[in-house]
Every structure is written in structure tokens, then in C-alpha cells.
């Protein structure tokens, strides 16, 4: 658990912003098995809120009931998702802000681009990254949520 907390704190230190869009999603199959675990509507939290609420997030995640996703609400951050380890060499030439291993041999890569000012520019940058480094096409867009570091990938 200590490493998971460190991973979350590390992420919030490097991917800085005023607010994050957070969603707690029933793990695959849980919604089918249980009537009390329902999808939440995404909600906004500050980094301080996320850290203060982390125990509840971890409890739901480690019990296998919920996956925890978030997205910083700042267009300057661009996400490239589902990068296999063998392709990380393509990533480092573009100087990523943070590389997160989300599961074995799978990574999220975050870039901070201060020249981006609009969601459309962020979208174009993400599209370019898909082609340049082989990121997941489904992760394009300013509202695509990514698994928070430190949480299990169920």
C-alpha cells in the first residue's frame, strides 16, 4: 500500500493542476454481480482532495470492486495511453513529463505542452502522438480518463 500511495503522490506532483476529473468505475463483471456497485458520475477534485480521499479509493480498488480513473483538467497535458515497454524508446525522444507503468508491459505517458491553449490543440497533439509513438487511438481527447497510478488494473 505504501508504494501505491507514493505512486499517487508522484503523479499529482508532476501532473499539477487545480482540478481533476475523477471517476470510480465498477470493475469488470462487478456491476453484473452486485446491485449496490453502480457507476458513479465523474466528479471534480483537487489534488489535496484526492490525497485526503485516497483511503476510500484504495479500499474500493483493492477489494476488486472499483477501478479509479482521473484526468487533469488542463489542456496543456496530453496523454498517450497503452504504450508497450518495447516502444518506450519512441517516447523518450519527445521528453515526456511522466511515464507510468499501469500494468505489466503497458504504460501511460503524459506530456506537458505549454504552447497548447485550447482543447482542439490538445486533441491534435494527441492525434499526432498516436501516429508518432503508437499510442491508443481511443485515448485521444481532453476528457479521456486514465487509471490513476497506484491502483490495481482489474
XYZ file of C-alpha atoms in Angstrom:
154
model
C 0.000 0.000 0.000
C 2.868 2.389 0.775
C 4.219 2.145 -2.793
C 0.735 2.785 -4.156
C 0.463 5.976 -2.101
C 3.922 7.062 -3.285
C 2.910 6.436 -6.914
C -0.234 8.540 -6.491
C 1.666 11.372 -4.791
C 4.340 11.262 -7.510
C 1.684 11.551 -10.220
C -0.023 14.526 -8.528
C 3.359 16.241 -8.053
C 4.257 16.027 -11.759
C 0.812 16.373 -13.325
C -0.117 19.561 -11.481
C -3.417 21.311 -11.792
C -6.251 22.979 -9.959
C -8.730 20.209 -10.589
C -9.009 16.653 -11.823
C -11.998 14.837 -13.239
C -12.304 11.579 -11.254
C -14.464 8.530 -11.863
C -14.894 5.366 -9.818
C -15.945 2.639 -12.211
C -17.203 -0.813 -11.200
C -14.540 -3.363 -12.059
C -15.340 -5.652 -14.972
C -18.155 -8.005 -14.022
C -18.853 -6.355 -10.648
C -21.868 -4.413 -11.896
C -23.312 -7.711 -13.135
C -22.752 -9.467 -9.782
C -23.819 -6.734 -7.397
C -26.727 -4.341 -7.367
C -25.076 -1.920 -4.919
C -21.997 -1.157 -7.046
C -23.122 1.269 -9.688
C -21.130 3.547 -11.946
C -20.521 6.964 -10.461
C -20.879 10.112 -12.429
C -17.467 11.693 -12.868
C -16.748 14.362 -10.249
C -14.130 17.088 -9.802
C -11.465 17.009 -7.109
C -8.326 18.938 -6.280
C -5.039 17.116 -5.720
C -5.499 17.728 -1.989
C -8.986 16.169 -2.115
C -7.679 13.113 -3.950
C -4.962 12.604 -1.358
C -7.411 13.111 1.516
C -9.868 10.607 -0.004
C -7.260 8.101 -1.158
C -8.029 5.526 1.534
C -11.616 5.193 0.319
C -10.400 4.899 -3.289
C -7.821 2.257 -2.308
C -10.376 0.296 -0.268
C -12.741 0.021 -3.217
C -9.913 -0.774 -5.612
C -8.096 -3.409 -3.561
C -11.353 -5.199 -2.780
C -11.800 -5.667 -6.522
C -14.933 -3.550 -6.622
C -13.826 -0.329 -8.318
C -11.309 0.962 -10.818
C -10.124 4.528 -10.248
C -9.681 6.876 -13.191
C -8.852 10.574 -13.441
C -7.845 13.305 -15.859
C -6.268 16.643 -15.103
C -8.439 19.486 -16.330
C -5.693 21.423 -18.066
C -5.339 21.355 -21.852
C -1.563 21.649 -21.617
C -1.341 17.984 -20.562
C -1.552 15.410 -23.339
C -1.971 11.705 -22.618
C -0.584 8.867 -24.709
C -2.020 5.595 -23.403
C -1.279 1.902 -23.849
C 2.385 2.159 -24.799
C 4.153 -1.222 -24.584
C 7.589 -1.344 -22.969
C 9.205 -2.245 -26.300
C 8.019 1.113 -27.743
C 9.140 3.381 -24.886
C 12.287 4.327 -26.818
C 9.989 6.243 -29.223
C 8.519 8.165 -26.291
C 11.699 9.453 -24.671
C 12.802 11.465 -27.701
C 9.789 13.762 -27.061
C 10.692 14.409 -23.410
C 7.635 13.159 -21.531
C 6.636 14.787 -18.262
C 5.784 11.450 -16.666
C 5.782 7.773 -17.682
C 3.530 5.498 -15.621
C 3.520 1.716 -15.804
C -0.185 0.878 -15.481
C 0.169 -2.880 -15.807
C 2.870 -5.282 -16.836
C 4.393 -4.086 -20.126
C 1.881 -1.246 -20.505
C 2.371 2.476 -19.892
C 0.676 5.847 -19.865
C 2.800 8.750 -20.969
C 1.969 12.326 -20.048
C 3.366 15.359 -21.850
C 3.063 18.968 -20.742
C 2.951 21.280 -23.737
C 2.828 24.909 -22.619
C 2.084 26.123 -26.139
C -1.301 24.328 -26.153
C -4.141 26.687 -25.301
C -7.350 25.002 -26.473
C -8.976 21.558 -26.336
C -8.726 21.414 -30.149
C -4.949 21.907 -29.993
C -4.720 19.236 -27.292
C -6.757 16.878 -29.462
C -4.436 17.492 -32.438
C -1.349 16.891 -30.283
C -2.815 13.610 -29.018
C -3.631 12.532 -32.579
C -0.077 13.297 -33.614
C 1.271 11.225 -30.688
C -0.876 8.257 -31.718
C 0.928 8.187 -35.037
C 4.386 9.131 -33.743
C 4.647 6.637 -30.885
C 1.805 4.180 -31.422
C -0.497 5.262 -28.606
C -4.081 4.090 -28.224
C -6.425 5.937 -30.612
C -9.211 5.593 -28.046
C -7.315 7.769 -25.565
C -7.458 10.881 -27.737
C -9.406 13.723 -26.244
C -9.315 16.055 -23.270
C -11.895 14.050 -21.325
C -10.398 10.581 -21.735
C -9.828 9.349 -18.191
C -6.703 7.384 -17.322
C -6.099 4.945 -14.480
C -4.601 6.738 -11.515
C -1.134 5.415 -10.612
C -1.012 3.104 -7.622
C -4.343 1.455 -8.287
C -4.771 -2.105 -9.497
C -5.628 -2.707 -13.121
C -8.554 -5.135 -12.852
